[in-house]
CSV table of C-alpha atoms in Angstrom, one decimal:
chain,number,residue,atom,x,y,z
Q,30,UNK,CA,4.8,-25.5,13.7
Q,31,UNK,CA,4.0,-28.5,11.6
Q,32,UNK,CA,1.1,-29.2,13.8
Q,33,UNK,CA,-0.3,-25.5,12.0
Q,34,UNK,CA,0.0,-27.4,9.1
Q,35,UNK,CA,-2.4,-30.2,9.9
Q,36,UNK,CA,-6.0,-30.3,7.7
Q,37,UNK,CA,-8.1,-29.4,11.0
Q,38,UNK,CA,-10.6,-32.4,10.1
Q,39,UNK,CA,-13.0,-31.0,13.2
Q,40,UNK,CA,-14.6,-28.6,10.4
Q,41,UNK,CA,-13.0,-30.1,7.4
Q,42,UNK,CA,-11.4,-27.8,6.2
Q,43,UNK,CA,-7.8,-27.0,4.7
Q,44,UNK,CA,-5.9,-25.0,8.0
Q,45,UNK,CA,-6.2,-21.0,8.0
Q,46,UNK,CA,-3.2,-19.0,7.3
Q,47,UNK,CA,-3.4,-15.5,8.1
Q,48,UNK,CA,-2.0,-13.1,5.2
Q,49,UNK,CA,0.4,-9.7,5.7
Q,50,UNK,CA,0.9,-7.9,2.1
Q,51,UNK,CA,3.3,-5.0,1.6
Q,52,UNK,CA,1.8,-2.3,-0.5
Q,53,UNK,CA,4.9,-1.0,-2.2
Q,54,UNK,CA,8.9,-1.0,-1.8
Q,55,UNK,CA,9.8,0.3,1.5
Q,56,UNK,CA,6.6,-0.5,3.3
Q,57,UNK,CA,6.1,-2.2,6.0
Q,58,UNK,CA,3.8,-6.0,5.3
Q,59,UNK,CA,0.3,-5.3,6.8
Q,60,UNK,CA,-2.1,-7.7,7.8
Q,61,UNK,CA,-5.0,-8.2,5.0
Q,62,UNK,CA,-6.7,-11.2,5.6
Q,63,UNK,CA,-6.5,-14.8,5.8
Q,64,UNK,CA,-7.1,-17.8,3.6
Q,65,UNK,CA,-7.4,-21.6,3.7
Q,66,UNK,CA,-5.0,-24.0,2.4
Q,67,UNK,CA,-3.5,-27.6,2.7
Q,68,UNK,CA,0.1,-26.0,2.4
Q,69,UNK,CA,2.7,-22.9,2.2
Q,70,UNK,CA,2.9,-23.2,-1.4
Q,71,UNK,CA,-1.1,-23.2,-2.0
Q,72,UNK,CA,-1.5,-20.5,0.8
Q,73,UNK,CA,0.7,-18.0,-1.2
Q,74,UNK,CA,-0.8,-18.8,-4.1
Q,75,UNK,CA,-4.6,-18.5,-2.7
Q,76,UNK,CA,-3.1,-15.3,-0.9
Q,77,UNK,CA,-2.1,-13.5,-4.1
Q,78,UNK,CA,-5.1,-14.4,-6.2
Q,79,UNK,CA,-7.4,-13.1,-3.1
Q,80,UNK,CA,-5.5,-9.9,-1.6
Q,81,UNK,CA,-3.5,-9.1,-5.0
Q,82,UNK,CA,-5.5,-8.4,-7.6
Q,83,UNK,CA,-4.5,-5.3,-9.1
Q,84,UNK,CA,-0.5,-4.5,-8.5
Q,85,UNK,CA,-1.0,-3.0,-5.5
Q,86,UNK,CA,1.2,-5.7,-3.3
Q,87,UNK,CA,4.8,-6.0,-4.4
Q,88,UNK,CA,5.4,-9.1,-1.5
Q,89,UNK,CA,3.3,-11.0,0.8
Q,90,UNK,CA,3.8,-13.1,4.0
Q,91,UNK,CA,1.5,-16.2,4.8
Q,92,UNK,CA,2.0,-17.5,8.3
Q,93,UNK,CA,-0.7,-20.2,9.4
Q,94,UNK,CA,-2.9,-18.8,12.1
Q,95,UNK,CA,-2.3,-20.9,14.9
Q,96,UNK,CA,1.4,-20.0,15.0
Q,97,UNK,CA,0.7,-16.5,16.1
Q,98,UNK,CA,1.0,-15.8,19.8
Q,99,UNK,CA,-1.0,-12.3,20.7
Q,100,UNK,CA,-1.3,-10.1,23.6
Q,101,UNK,CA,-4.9,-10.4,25.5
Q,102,UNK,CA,-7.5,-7.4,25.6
Q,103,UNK,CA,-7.9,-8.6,29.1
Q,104,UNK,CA,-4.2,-7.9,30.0
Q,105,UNK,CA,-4.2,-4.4,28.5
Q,106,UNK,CA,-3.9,-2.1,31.1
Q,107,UNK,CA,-1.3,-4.5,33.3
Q,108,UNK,CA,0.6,-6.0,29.9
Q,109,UNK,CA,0.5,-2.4,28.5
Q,110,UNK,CA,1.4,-0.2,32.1
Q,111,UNK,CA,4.8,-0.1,32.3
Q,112,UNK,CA,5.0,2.6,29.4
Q,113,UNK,CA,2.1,4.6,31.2
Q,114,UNK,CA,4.3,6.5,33.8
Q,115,UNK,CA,6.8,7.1,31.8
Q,116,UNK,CA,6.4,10.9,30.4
Q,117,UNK,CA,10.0,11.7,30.3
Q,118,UNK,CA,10.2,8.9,27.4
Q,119,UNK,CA,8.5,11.4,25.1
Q,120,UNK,CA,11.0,15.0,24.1
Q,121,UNK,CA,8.4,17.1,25.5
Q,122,UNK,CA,8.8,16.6,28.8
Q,123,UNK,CA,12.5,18.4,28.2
Q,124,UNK,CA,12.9,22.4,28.8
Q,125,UNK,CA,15.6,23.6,26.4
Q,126,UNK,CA,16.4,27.1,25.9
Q,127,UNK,CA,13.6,29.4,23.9
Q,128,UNK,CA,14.6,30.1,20.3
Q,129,UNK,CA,17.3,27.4,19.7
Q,130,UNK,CA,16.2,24.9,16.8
Q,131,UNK,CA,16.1,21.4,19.0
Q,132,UNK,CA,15.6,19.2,15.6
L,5,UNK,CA,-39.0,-14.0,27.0
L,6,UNK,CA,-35.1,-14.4,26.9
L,7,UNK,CA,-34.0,-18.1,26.6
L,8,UNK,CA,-30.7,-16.5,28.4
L,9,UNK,CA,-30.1,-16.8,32.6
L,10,UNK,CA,-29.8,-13.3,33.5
L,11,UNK,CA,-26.3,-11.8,33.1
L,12,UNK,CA,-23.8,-12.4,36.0
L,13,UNK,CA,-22.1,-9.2,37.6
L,14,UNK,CA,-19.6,-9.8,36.0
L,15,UNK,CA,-21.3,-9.9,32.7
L,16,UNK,CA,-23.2,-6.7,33.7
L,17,UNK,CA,-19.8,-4.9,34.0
L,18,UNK,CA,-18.6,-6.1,30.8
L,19,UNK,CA,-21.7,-5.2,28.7
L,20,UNK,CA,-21.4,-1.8,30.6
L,21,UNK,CA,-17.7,-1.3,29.3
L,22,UNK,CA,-19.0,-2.7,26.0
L,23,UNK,CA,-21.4,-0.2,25.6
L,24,UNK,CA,-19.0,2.2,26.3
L,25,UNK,CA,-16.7,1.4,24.3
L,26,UNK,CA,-19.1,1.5,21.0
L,27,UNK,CA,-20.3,4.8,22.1
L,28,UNK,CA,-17.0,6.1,22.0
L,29,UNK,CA,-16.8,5.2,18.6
L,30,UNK,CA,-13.8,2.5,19.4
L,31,UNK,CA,-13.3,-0.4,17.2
L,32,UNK,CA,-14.2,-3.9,18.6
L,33,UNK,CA,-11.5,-6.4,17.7
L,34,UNK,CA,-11.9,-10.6,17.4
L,35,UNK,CA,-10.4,-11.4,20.9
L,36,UNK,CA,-12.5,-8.7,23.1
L,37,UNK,CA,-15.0,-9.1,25.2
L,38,UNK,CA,-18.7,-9.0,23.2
L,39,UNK,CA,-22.3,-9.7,24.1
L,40,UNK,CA,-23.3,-13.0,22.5
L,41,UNK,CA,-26.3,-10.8,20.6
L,42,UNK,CA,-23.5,-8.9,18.9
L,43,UNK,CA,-22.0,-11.5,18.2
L,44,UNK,CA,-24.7,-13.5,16.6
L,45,UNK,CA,-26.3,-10.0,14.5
L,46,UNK,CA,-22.9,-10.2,13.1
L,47,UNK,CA,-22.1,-13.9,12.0
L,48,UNK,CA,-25.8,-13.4,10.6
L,49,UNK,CA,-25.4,-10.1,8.6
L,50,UNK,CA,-21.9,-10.6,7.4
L,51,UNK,CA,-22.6,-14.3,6.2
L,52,UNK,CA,-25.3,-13.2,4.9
L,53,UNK,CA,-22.9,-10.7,2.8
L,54,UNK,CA,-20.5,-12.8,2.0
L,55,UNK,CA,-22.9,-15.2,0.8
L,56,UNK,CA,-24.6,-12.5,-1.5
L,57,UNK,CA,-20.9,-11.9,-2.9
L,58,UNK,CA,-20.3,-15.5,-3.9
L,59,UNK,CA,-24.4,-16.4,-5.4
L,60,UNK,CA,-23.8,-12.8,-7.0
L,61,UNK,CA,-21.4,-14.3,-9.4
L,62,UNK,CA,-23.9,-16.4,-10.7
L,63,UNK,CA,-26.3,-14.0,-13.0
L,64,UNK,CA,-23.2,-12.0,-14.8
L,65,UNK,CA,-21.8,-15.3,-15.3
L,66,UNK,CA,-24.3,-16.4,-17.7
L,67,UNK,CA,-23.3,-13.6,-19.4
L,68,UNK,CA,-19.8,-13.9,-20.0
L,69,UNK,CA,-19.2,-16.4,-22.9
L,70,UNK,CA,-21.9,-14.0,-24.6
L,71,UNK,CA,-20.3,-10.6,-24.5
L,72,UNK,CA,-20.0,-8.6,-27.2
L,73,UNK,CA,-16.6,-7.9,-27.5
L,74,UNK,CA,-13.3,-9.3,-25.7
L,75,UNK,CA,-13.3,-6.0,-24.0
L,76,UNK,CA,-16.1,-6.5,-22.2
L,77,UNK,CA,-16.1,-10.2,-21.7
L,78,UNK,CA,-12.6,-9.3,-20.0
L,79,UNK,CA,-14.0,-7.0,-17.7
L,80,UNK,CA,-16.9,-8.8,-16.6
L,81,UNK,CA,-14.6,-11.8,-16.2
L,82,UNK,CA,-12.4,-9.5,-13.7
L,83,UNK,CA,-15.5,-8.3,-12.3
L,84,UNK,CA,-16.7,-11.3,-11.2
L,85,UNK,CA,-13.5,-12.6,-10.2
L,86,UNK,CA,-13.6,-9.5,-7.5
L,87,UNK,CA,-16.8,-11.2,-6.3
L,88,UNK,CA,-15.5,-14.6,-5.5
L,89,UNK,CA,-12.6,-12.5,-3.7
L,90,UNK,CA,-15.6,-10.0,-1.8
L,91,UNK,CA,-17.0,-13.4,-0.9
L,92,UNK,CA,-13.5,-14.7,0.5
L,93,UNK,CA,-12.6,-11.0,2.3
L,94,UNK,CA,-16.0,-11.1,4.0
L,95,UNK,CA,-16.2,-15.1,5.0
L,96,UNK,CA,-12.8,-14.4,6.8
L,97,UNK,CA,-13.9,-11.4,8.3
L,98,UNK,CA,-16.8,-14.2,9.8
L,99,UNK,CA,-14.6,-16.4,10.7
L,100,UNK,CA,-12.8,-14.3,13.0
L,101,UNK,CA,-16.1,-14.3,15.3
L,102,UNK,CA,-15.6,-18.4,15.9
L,103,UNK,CA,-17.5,-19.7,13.2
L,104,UNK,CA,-15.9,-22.0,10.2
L,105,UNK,CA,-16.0,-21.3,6.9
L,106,UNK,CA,-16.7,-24.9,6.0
L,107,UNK,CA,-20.2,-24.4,8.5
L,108,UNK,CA,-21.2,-20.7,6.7
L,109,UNK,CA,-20.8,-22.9,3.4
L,110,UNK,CA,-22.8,-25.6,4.2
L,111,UNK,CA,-25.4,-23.2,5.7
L,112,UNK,CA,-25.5,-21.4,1.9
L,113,UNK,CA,-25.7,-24.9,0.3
L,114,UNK,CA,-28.4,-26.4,2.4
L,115,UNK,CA,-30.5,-23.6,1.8
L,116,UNK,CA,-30.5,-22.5,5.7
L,117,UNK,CA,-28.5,-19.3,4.8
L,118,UNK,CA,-30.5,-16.4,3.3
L,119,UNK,CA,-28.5,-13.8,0.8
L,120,UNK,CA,-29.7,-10.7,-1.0
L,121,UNK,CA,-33.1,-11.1,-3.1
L,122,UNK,CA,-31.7,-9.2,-6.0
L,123,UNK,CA,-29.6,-12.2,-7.3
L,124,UNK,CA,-32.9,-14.2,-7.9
L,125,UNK,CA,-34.1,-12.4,-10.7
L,126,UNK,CA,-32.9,-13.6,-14.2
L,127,UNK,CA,-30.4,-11.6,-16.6
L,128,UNK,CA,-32.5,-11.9,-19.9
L,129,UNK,CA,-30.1,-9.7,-22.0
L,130,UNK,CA,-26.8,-8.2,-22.3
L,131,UNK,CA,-28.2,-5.0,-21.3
L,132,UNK,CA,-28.6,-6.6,-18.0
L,133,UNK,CA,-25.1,-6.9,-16.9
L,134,UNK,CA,-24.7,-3.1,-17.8
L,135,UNK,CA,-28.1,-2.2,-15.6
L,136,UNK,CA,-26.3,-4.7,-12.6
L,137,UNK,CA,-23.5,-2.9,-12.6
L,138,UNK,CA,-25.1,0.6,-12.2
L,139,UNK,CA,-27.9,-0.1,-10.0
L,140,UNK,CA,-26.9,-3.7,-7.7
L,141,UNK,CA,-23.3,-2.6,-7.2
L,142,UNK,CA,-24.4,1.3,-7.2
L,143,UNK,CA,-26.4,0.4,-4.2
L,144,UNK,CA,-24.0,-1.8,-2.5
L,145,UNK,CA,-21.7,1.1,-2.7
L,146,UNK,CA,-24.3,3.4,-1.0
L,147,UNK,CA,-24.1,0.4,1.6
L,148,UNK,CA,-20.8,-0.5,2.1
L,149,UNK,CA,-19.2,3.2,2.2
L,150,UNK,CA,-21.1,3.6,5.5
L,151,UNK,CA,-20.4,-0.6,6.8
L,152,UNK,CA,-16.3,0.5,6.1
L,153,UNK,CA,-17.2,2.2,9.6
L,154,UNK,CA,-18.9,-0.3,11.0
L,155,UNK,CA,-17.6,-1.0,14.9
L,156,UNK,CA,-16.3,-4.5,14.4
L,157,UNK,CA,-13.0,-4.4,13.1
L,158,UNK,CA,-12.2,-7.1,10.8
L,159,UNK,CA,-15.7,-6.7,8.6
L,160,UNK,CA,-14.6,-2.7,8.9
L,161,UNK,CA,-11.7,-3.4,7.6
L,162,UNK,CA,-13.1,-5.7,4.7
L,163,UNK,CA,-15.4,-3.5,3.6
L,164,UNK,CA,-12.4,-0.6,3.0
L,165,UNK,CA,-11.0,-3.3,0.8
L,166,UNK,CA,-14.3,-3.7,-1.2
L,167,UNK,CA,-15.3,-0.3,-1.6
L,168,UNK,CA,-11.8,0.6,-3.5
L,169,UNK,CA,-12.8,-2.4,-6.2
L,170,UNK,CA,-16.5,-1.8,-6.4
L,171,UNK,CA,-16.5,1.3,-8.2
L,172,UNK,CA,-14.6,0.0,-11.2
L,173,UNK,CA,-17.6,-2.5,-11.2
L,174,UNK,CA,-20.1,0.3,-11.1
L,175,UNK,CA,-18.8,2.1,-13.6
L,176,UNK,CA,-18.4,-1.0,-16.0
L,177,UNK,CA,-21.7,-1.2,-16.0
L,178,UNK,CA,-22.8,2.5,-16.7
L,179,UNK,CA,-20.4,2.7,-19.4
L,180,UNK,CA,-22.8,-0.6,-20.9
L,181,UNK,CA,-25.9,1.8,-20.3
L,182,UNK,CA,-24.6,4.7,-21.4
L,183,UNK,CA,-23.1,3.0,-24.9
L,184,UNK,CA,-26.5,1.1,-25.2
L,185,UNK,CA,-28.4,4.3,-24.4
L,186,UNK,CA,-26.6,6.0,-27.3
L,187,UNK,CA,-27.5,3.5,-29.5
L,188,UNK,CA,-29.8,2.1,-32.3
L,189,UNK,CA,-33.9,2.4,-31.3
L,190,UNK,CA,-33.6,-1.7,-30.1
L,191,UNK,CA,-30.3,-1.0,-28.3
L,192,UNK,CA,-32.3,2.0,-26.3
L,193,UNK,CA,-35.6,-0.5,-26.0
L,194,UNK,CA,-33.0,-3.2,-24.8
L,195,UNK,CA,-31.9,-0.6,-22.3
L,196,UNK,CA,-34.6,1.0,-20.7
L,197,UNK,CA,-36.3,-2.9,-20.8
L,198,UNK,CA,-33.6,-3.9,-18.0
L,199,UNK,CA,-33.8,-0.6,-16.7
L,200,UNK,CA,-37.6,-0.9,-15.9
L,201,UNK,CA,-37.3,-4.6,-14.9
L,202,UNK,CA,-34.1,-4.1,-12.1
L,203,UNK,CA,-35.2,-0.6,-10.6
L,204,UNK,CA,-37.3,-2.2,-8.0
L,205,UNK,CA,-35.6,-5.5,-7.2
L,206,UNK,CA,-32.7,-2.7,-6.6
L,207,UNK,CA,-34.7,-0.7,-3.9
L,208,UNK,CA,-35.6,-3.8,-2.4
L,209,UNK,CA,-32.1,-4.3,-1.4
L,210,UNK,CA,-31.9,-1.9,1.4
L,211,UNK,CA,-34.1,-4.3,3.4
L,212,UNK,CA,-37.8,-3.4,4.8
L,213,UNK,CA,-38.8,-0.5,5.8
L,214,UNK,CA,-37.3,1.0,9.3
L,215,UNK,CA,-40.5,0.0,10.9
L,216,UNK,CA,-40.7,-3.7,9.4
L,217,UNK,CA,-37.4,-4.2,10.1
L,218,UNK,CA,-36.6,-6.6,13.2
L,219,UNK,CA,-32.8,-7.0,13.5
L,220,UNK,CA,-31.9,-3.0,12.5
L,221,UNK,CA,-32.3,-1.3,16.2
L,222,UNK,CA,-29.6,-3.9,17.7
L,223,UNK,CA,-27.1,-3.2,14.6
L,224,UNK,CA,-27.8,0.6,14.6
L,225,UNK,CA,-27.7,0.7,18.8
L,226,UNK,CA,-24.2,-0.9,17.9
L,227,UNK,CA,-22.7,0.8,15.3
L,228,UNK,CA,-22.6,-1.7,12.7
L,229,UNK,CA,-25.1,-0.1,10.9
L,230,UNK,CA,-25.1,3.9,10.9
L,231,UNK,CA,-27.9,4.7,8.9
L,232,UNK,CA,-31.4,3.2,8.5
L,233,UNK,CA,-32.4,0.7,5.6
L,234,UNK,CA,-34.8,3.9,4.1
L,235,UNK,CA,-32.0,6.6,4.9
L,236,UNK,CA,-29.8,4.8,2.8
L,237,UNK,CA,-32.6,3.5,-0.1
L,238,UNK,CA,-33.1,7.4,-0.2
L,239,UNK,CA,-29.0,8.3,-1.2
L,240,UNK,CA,-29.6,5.4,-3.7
L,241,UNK,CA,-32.4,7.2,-5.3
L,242,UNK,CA,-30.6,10.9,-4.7
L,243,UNK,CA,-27.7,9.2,-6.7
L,244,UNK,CA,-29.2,7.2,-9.6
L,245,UNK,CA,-32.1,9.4,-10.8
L,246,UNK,CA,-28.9,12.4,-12.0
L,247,UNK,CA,-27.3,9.4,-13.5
L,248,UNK,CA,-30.8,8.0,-15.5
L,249,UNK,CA,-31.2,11.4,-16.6
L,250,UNK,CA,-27.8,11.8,-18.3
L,251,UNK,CA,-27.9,9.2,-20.4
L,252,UNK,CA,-32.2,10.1,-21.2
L,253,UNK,CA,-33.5,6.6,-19.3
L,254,UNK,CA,-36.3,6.6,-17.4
L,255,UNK,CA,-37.0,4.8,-14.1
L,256,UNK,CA,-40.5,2.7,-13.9
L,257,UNK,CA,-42.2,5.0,-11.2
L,258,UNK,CA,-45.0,7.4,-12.0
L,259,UNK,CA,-44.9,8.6,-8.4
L,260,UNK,CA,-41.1,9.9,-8.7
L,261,UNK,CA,-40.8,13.6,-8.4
L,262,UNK,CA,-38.5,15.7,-7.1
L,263,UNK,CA,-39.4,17.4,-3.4
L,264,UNK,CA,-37.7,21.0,-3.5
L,265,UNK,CA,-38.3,21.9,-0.1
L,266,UNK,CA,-36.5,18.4,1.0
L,267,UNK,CA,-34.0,18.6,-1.7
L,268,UNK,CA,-35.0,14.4,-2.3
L,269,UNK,CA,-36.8,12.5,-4.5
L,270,UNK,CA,-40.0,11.0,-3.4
L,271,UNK,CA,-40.3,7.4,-4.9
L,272,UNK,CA,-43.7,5.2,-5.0
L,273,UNK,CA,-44.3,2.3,-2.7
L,274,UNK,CA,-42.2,-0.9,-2.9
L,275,UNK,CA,-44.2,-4.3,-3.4
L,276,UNK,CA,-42.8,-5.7,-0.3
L,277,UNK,CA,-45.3,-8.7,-0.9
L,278,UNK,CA,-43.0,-9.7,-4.0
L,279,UNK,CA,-39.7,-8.5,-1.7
L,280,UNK,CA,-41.0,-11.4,1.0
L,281,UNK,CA,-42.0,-14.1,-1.9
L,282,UNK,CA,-38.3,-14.0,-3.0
L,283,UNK,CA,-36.7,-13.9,0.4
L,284,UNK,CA,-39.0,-16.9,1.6
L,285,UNK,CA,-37.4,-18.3,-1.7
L,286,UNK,CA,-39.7,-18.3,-4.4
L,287,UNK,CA,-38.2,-15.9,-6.6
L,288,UNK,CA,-38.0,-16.6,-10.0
L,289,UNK,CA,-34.3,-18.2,-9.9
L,290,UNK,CA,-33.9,-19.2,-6.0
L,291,UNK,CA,-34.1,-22.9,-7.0
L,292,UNK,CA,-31.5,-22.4,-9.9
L,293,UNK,CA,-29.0,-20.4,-8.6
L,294,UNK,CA,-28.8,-22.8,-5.2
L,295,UNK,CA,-28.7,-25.8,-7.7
L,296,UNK,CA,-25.7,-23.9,-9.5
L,297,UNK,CA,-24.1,-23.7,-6.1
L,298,UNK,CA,-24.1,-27.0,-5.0
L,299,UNK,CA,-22.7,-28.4,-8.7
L,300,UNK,CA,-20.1,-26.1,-8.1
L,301,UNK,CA,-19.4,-27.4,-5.1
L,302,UNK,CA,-19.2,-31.0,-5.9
L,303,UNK,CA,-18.1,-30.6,-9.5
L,304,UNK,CA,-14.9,-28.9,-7.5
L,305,UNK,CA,-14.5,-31.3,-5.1
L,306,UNK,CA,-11.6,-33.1,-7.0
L,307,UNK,CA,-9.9,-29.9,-7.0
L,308,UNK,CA,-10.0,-29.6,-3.6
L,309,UNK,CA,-8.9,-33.2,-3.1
L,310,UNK,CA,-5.9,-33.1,-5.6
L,311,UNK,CA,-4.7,-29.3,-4.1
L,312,UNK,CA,-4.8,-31.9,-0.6
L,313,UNK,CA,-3.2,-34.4,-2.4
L,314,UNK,CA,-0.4,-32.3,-3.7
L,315,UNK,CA,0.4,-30.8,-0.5
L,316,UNK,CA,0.7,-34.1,0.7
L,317,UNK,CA,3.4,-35.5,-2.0
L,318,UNK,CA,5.4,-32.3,-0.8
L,319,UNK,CA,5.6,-32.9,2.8
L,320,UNK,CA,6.7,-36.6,2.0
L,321,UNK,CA,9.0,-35.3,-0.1
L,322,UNK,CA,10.7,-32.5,1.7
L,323,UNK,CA,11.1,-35.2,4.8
L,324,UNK,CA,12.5,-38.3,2.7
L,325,UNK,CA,16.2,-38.6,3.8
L,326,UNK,CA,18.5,-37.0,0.5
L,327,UNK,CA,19.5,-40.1,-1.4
């Protein structure tokens, strides 16, 4: 984690932190952007003065970039597969009787 | 004629599934699989955006101790401010293809980078920053509308964002025309001055023509652009000439006249031999406004140091031992 948090001085330049903002009360934090900065602090300041200009963000999250761990595009099909054969996950694949309200 | 060995199998395949993939109309996200020509039409066009965004500031900023009231000087303060932010949105959108911020900069401040033509061309009166507003960021909204559905993702996405704060911006500015246009006989003269000097420099920021244009086929093939440099100068036109007629301006072009049976306005020709002068960088401000850059850059250098600086005091102290 604090290794995130090193200035990456192979581009000179302040590490990148990658910004989630929630929109309003009850949302859920979406990614917006990122930013560069030489710490938390600075990041969620640089965060809200790039991605929250006009009221429209009630909280935001800055996380530097090189802590997130993704999935691969490569992987998709075997990372994603074991939810493809799985119809009788979803409600439709139920029969219940005609005419009764299910939900 | 390609410097590039000839694609693999494997890179065959992938180009295939790439191909595929735009024509289905998915979105291409940072971590797949691209052809390196993508790749590179992208860095190039969305640094080149992003770039346009932050030298963009630089004409309405002249203007902004000047303003006539506080009202205006504190919307054109916001205004710009949504620039350097448009620059920000759009450099990380860039970044995301493997290229630093830090390198796009230095490419801007060197002189290497190119950016749009229109922000060489000096603001000579208040009436300016209200012609700006309705006609530079009236065509980047003709623009970036269609770019919000461009096929790579993250400049996608930006756009979205840049779109919702771009019509305040547009309409700033109209609302500066509109007052000025209703106005005392100088006001009007001040109006239709800027009018008549901005109206071509505008068209000129669609690009060349379809037919002059040498990187458009690989970013239409690929979805990034949708429409064509003149399909889109043409909505511009469609747009603005209602909008010049309701507040009794005229635009500079003899040749303008409305074509019933096409339901569009024919415009004259552009002087693409003054469109090329300012690209090569010989408009009237190129020197200026790169010489504005790079002050900015340096005179800001200690603010970058001491933000450094700061961050660094904090970690020292938040790992001291409590006393």
């Amino acid at each position: 984690m604090a290794a995130a948090n090193q200035p990456d001085h192979a581009s000179d330049q302040w590490p990148l932190w990658e910004v989630f903002t929630q929109a309003k009360d009850g949302a859920p934090h979406e990614h917006a952007g990122s930013v560069h900065a030489p710490d938390a602090e600075i990041a969620l300041q640089n965060a809200r003065d790039v991605y929250a200009r006009r009221g429209e963000v009630v909280s935001v999250w800055v996380v530097p970039s090189a802590a997130i761990v993704a999935s691969s595009p490569e992987d998709q099909g075997p990372f994603f597969d074991p939810a493809d054969d799985k119809p009788y996950r979803h409600p439709q694949f139920y029969k219940t009787p005609r005419g009764v309200r299910v939900y | 004629m390609s410097l590039h060995p000839p694609p693999t199998p494997d890179e065959s395949a992938a180009a295939a599934t790439f191909d595929a993939r735009i024509d289905a109309g998915e979105t291409i996200e940072p971590k797949d699989w691209m052809p390196e020509k993508y790749r590179h039409q992208l860095v190039r066009m969305m640094s080149q955006h992003a770039h346009s965004e932050i030298v963009g500031m630089l004409p309405e900023g002249n203007w902004i101790t000047r303003a006539p009231s506080l009202r205006r000087k504190m919307c054109l303060l916001a205004k710009v401010q949504d620039e350097a932010g448009h620059g920000l949105y759009i450099y990380c959108a860039t970044e995301t293809l493997g290229v630093a911020r830090a390198e796009l900069i230095d490419q801007l401040l060197t002189g290497k980078a190119k950016y749009s033509s229109i922000f060489n061309y000096p603001t000579l009166t208040w009436a300016d920053i209200g012609v700006i507003g309705w006609f530079v960021d009236g065509a980047a909204i003709v623009n970036q509308t269609v770019l919000a559905k461009a096929s790579y993702g993250p400049y996608a996405r930006a756009m979205v964002r840049i779109c919702k704060e771009e019509n305040f911006h547009k309409r700033q500015g109209y609302e500066i025309v509109a007052t000025l246009a209703d106005g005392t006989p100088l006001q009007r003269a001040m109006v239709q001055d800027a009018v008549n000097r901005w109206w071509w420099p505008t068209l000129m920021m669609f690009g060349p023509s379809d037919v002059n244009s040498p990187n458009s086929a690989d970013l239409l093939r690929w979805r990034v652009k949708r429409y064509s440099n003149d399909e889109l100068r043409q909505r511009f036109v469609d747009l603005t000439v209602a909008q010049a007629q309701a507040v009794k301006l005229t635009l500079p072009d003899p040749e303008l006249r409305y074509d019933a049976e096409t339901k569009h306005w024919e415009f004259g020709e552009i002087d693409w031999a003054e469109f090329k002068q300012v690209i090569s960088g010989n408009g009237p401000c190129n020197r200026e406004r790169l010489a504005a850059r790079r002050a900015a850059h340096d005179q800001g250098a200690w603010v970058r140091e001491a933000a450094a600086a700061f961050a660094e005091k904090q970690r020292r102290r938040s790992a001291a031992p409590a006393a």
